CSV table of C-alpha atoms in Angstrom, one decimal:
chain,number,residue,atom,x,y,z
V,8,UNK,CA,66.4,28.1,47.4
V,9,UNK,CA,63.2,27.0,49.2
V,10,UNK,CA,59.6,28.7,48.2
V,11,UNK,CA,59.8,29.8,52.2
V,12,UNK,CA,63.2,30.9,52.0
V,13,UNK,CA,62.2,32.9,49.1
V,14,UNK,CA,59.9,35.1,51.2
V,15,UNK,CA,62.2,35.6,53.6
V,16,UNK,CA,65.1,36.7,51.3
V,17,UNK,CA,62.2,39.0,49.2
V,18,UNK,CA,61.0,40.4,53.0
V,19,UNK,CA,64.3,41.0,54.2
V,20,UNK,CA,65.6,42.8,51.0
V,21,UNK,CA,62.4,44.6,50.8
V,22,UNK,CA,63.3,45.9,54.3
V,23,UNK,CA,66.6,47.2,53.5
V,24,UNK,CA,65.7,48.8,50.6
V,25,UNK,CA,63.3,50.1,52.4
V,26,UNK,CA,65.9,51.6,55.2
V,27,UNK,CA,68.3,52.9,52.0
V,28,UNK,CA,65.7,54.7,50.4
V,29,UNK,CA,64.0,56.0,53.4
V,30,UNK,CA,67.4,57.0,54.7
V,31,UNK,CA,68.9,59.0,51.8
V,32,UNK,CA,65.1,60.7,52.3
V,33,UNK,CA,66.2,61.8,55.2
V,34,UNK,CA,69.6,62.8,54.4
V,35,UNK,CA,68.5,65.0,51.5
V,36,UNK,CA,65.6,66.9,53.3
V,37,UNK,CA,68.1,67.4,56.3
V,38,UNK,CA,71.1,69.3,54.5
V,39,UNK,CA,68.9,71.1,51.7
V,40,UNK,CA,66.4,72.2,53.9
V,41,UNK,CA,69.4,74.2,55.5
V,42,UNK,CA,69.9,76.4,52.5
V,43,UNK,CA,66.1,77.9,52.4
V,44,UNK,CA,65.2,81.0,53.7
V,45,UNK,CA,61.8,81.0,53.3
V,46,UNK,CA,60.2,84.5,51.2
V,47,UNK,CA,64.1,85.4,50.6
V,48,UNK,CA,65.2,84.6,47.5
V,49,UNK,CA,68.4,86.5,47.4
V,50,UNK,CA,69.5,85.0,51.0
V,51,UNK,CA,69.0,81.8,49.7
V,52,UNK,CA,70.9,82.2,47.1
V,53,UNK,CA,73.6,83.4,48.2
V,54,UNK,CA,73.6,80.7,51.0
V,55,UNK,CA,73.6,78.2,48.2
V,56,UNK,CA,76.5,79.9,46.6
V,57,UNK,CA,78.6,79.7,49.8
V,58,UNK,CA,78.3,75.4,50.0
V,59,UNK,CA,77.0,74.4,46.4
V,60,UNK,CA,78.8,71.4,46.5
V,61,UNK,CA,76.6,70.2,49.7
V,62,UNK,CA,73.3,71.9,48.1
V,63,UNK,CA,74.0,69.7,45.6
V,64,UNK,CA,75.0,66.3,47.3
V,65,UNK,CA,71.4,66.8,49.0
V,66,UNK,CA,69.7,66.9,45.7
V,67,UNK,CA,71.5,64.0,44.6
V,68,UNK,CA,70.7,61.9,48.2
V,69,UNK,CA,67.2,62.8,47.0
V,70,UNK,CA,67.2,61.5,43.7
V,71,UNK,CA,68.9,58.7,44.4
V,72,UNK,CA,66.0,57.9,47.1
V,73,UNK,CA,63.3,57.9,44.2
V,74,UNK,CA,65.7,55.6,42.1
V,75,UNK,CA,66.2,53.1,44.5
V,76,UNK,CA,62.5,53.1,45.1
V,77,UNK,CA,62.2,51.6,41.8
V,78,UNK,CA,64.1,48.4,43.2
V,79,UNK,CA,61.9,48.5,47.0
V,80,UNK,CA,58.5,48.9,44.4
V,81,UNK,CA,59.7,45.5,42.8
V,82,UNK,CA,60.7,43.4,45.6
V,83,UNK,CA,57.8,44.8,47.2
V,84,UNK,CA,55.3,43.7,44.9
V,85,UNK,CA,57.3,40.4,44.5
V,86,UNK,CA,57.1,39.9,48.3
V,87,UNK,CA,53.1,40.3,48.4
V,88,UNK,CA,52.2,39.0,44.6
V,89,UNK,CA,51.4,35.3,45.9
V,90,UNK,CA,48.4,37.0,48.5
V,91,UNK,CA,47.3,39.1,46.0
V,92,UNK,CA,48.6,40.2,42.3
V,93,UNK,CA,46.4,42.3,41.7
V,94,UNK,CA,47.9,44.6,44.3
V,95,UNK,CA,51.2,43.8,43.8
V,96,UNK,CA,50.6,44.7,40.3
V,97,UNK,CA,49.1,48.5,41.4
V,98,UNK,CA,51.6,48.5,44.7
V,99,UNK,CA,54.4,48.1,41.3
V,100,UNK,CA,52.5,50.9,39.8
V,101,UNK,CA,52.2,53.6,41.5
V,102,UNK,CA,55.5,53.6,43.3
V,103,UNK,CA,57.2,53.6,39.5
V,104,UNK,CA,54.5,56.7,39.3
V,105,UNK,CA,55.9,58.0,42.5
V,106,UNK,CA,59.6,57.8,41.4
V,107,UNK,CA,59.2,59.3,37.8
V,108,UNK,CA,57.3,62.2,39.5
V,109,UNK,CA,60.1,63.0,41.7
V,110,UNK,CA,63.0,62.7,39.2
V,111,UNK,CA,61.2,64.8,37.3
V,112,UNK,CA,61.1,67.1,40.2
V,113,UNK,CA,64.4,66.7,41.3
V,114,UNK,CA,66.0,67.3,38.0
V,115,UNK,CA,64.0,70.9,38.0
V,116,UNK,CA,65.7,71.4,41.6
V,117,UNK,CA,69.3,71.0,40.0
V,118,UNK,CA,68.3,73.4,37.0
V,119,UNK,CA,67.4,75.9,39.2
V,120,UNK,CA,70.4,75.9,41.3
V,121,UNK,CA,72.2,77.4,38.6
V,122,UNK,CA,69.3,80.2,37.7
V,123,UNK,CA,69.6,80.9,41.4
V,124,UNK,CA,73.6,81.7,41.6
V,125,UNK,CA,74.8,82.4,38.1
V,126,UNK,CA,74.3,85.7,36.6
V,127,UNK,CA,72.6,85.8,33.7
V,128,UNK,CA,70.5,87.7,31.7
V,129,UNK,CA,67.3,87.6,33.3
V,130,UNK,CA,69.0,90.0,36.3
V,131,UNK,CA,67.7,88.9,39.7
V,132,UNK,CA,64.1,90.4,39.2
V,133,UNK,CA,63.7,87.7,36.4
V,134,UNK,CA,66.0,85.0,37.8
V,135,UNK,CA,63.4,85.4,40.7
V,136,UNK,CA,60.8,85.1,38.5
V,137,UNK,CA,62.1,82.3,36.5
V,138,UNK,CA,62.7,80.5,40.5
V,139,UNK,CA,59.1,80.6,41.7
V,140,UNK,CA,57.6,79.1,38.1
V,141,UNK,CA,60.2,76.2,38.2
V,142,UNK,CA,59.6,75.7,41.9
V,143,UNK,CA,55.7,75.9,41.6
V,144,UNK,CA,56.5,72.9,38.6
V,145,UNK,CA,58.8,70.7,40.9
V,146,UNK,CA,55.9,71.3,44.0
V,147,UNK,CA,53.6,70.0,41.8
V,148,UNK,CA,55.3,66.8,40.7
V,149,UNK,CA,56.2,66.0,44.4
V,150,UNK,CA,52.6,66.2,45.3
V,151,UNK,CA,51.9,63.6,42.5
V,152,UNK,CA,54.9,61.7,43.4
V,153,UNK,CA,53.3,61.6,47.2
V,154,UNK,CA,50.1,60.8,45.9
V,155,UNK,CA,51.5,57.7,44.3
V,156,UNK,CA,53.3,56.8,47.1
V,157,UNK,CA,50.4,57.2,49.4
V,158,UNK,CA,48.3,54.9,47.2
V,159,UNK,CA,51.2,52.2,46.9
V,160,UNK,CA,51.3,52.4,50.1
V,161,UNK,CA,47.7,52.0,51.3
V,162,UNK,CA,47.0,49.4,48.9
V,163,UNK,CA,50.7,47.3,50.0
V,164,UNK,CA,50.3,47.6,53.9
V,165,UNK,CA,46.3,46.5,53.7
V,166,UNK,CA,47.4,43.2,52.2
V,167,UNK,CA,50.2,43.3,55.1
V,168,UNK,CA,47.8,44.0,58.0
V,169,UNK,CA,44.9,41.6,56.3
V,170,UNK,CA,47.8,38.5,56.1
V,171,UNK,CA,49.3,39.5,59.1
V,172,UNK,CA,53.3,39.3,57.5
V,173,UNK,CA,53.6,42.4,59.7
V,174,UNK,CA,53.0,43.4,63.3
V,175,UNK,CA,49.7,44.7,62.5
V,176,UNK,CA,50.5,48.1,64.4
V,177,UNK,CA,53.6,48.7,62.6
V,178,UNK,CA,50.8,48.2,59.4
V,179,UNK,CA,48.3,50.5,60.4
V,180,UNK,CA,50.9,53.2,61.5
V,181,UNK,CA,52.1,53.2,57.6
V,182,UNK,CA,48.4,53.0,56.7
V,183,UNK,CA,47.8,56.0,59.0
V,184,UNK,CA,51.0,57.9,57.3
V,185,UNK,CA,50.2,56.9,53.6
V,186,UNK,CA,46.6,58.6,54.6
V,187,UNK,CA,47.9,61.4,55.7
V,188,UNK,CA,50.2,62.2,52.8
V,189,UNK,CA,47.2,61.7,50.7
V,190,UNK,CA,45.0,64.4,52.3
V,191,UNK,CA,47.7,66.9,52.4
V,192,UNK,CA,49.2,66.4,48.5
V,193,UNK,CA,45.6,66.9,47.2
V,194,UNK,CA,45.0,70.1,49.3
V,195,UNK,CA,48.4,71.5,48.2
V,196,UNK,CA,48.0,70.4,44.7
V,197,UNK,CA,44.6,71.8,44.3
V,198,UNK,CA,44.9,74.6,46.5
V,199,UNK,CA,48.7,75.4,47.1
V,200,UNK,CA,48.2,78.8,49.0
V,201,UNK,CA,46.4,76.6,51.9
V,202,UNK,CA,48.4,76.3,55.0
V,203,UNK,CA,48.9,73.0,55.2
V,204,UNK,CA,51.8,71.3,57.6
V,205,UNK,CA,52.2,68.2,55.7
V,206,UNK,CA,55.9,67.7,57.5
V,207,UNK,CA,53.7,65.4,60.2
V,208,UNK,CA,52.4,63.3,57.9
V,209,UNK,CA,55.5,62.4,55.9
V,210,UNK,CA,57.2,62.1,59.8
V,211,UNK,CA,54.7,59.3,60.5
V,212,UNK,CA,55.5,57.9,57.3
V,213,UNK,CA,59.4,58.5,57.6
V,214,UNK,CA,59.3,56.6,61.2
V,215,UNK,CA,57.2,54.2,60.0
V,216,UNK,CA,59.3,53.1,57.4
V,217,UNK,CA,62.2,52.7,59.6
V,218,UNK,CA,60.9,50.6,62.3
V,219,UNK,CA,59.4,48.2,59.2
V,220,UNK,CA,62.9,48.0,57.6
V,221,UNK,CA,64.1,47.2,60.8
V,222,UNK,CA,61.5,44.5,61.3
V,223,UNK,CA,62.1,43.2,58.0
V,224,UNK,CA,65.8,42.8,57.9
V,225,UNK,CA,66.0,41.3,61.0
V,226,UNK,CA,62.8,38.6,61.1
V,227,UNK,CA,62.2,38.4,57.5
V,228,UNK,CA,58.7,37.1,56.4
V,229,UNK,CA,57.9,34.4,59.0
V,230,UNK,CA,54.2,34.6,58.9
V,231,UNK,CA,51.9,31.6,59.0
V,232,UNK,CA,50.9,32.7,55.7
V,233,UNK,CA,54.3,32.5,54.4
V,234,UNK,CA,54.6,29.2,55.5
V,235,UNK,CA,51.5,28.0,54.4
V,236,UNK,CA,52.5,28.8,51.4
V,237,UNK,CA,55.3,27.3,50.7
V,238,UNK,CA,54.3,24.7,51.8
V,239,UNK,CA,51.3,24.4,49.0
V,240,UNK,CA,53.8,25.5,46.4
């Protein structure tokens, strides 16, 4: 294989990965978010207890998001290594920040399912209890998980908009997403009783990502830069 045809299978495979993982994203928030009545912890519950096989298959499309986002981190950084390795390096990073934050979270979410629908001895005044300390816990590593993300992905789509390997509006939309998701993940971290709709930022981001997968698997990397490159190596 060609050094040019190596960007273009690292772009293209970057791109799907990027689809996958952005998809089972998607999937996940979809069907869980179904189950939540927000304030009503008994409701939800009991929801829950009606379809906990599909509570459950949404928590497991959402962890297997932040594991495949292992694999998009490292063809990622792969991809954009030869423009700058010192990015690829912190692009490599923070996304396996991002994705230990979130199993971490997403393992909380399945212990909780069975706090939330199993009697036990805590009674549903402590089960209650129990619920909002766990979900406080899981909040707080998905705002670190986003926060990685929005670094990885500030620092990866600059050295995409400055070589131009992307459309440089599909770039600065990410960019624009990634700075959004920062702002909001700080203020919830550090201030979680702010309202805060951080759903548009993650939208943008969400969007984003699928229009650049789509980019990607289709053109692969066919920048000048790319070619330049392989032609020097």
């Amino acid at each position: 294989m060609t050094t040019r045809q190596q960007f273009w299978t690292l772009a293209r495979l970057t791109g799907l990965l990027l689809l996958i993982v952005t998809l089972t994203h998607m999937a996940g928030f979809q069907i869980a978010s179904r189950f939540v009545i927000a304030g009503d912890f008994a409701a939800t519950s009991a929801k829950i207890a009606q379809n906990e096989g599909l509570y459950r298959l949404a928590l497991l499309s959402y962890g297997a998001s932040s594991l495949l986002s292992v694999g998009l981190a490292v063809t990622f950084a792969l991809w954009i290594a030869p423009f700058s390795p010192l990015a690829a390096g912190l692009v490599l990073g923070w996304r396996l920040f991002e994705a230990i934050c979130a199993t971490v979270a997403w393992a909380i979410r399945f212990a909780m399912v069975d706090n939330q629908i199993t009697p036990n001895l805590l009674r549903q005044p402590g089960a209650e209890a129990l619920h909002q300390v766990l979900r406080n816990v899981s909040n707080a590593a998905f705002d670190l998980g986003a926060m990685g993300l929005a670094f990885a992905t500030l620092i990866g789509f600059f050295i995409l908009f400055r070589a131009r390997l992307l459309p440089r509006l599909l770039s600065a939309i990410a960019i624009v997403g990634a700075t959004l998701i920062l702002g909001s993940s700080i203020v919830t971290l550090g201030w979680p009783d702010t309202p805060i709709q951080s759903s548009m930022a993650f939208a943008v981001t969400l969007l984003s990502n699928l229009g650049i997968g789509v980019w990607l698997l289709v053109r692969g990397d066919r920048s000048q830069q790319a070619k330049l490159l392989a032609q020097q190596a």
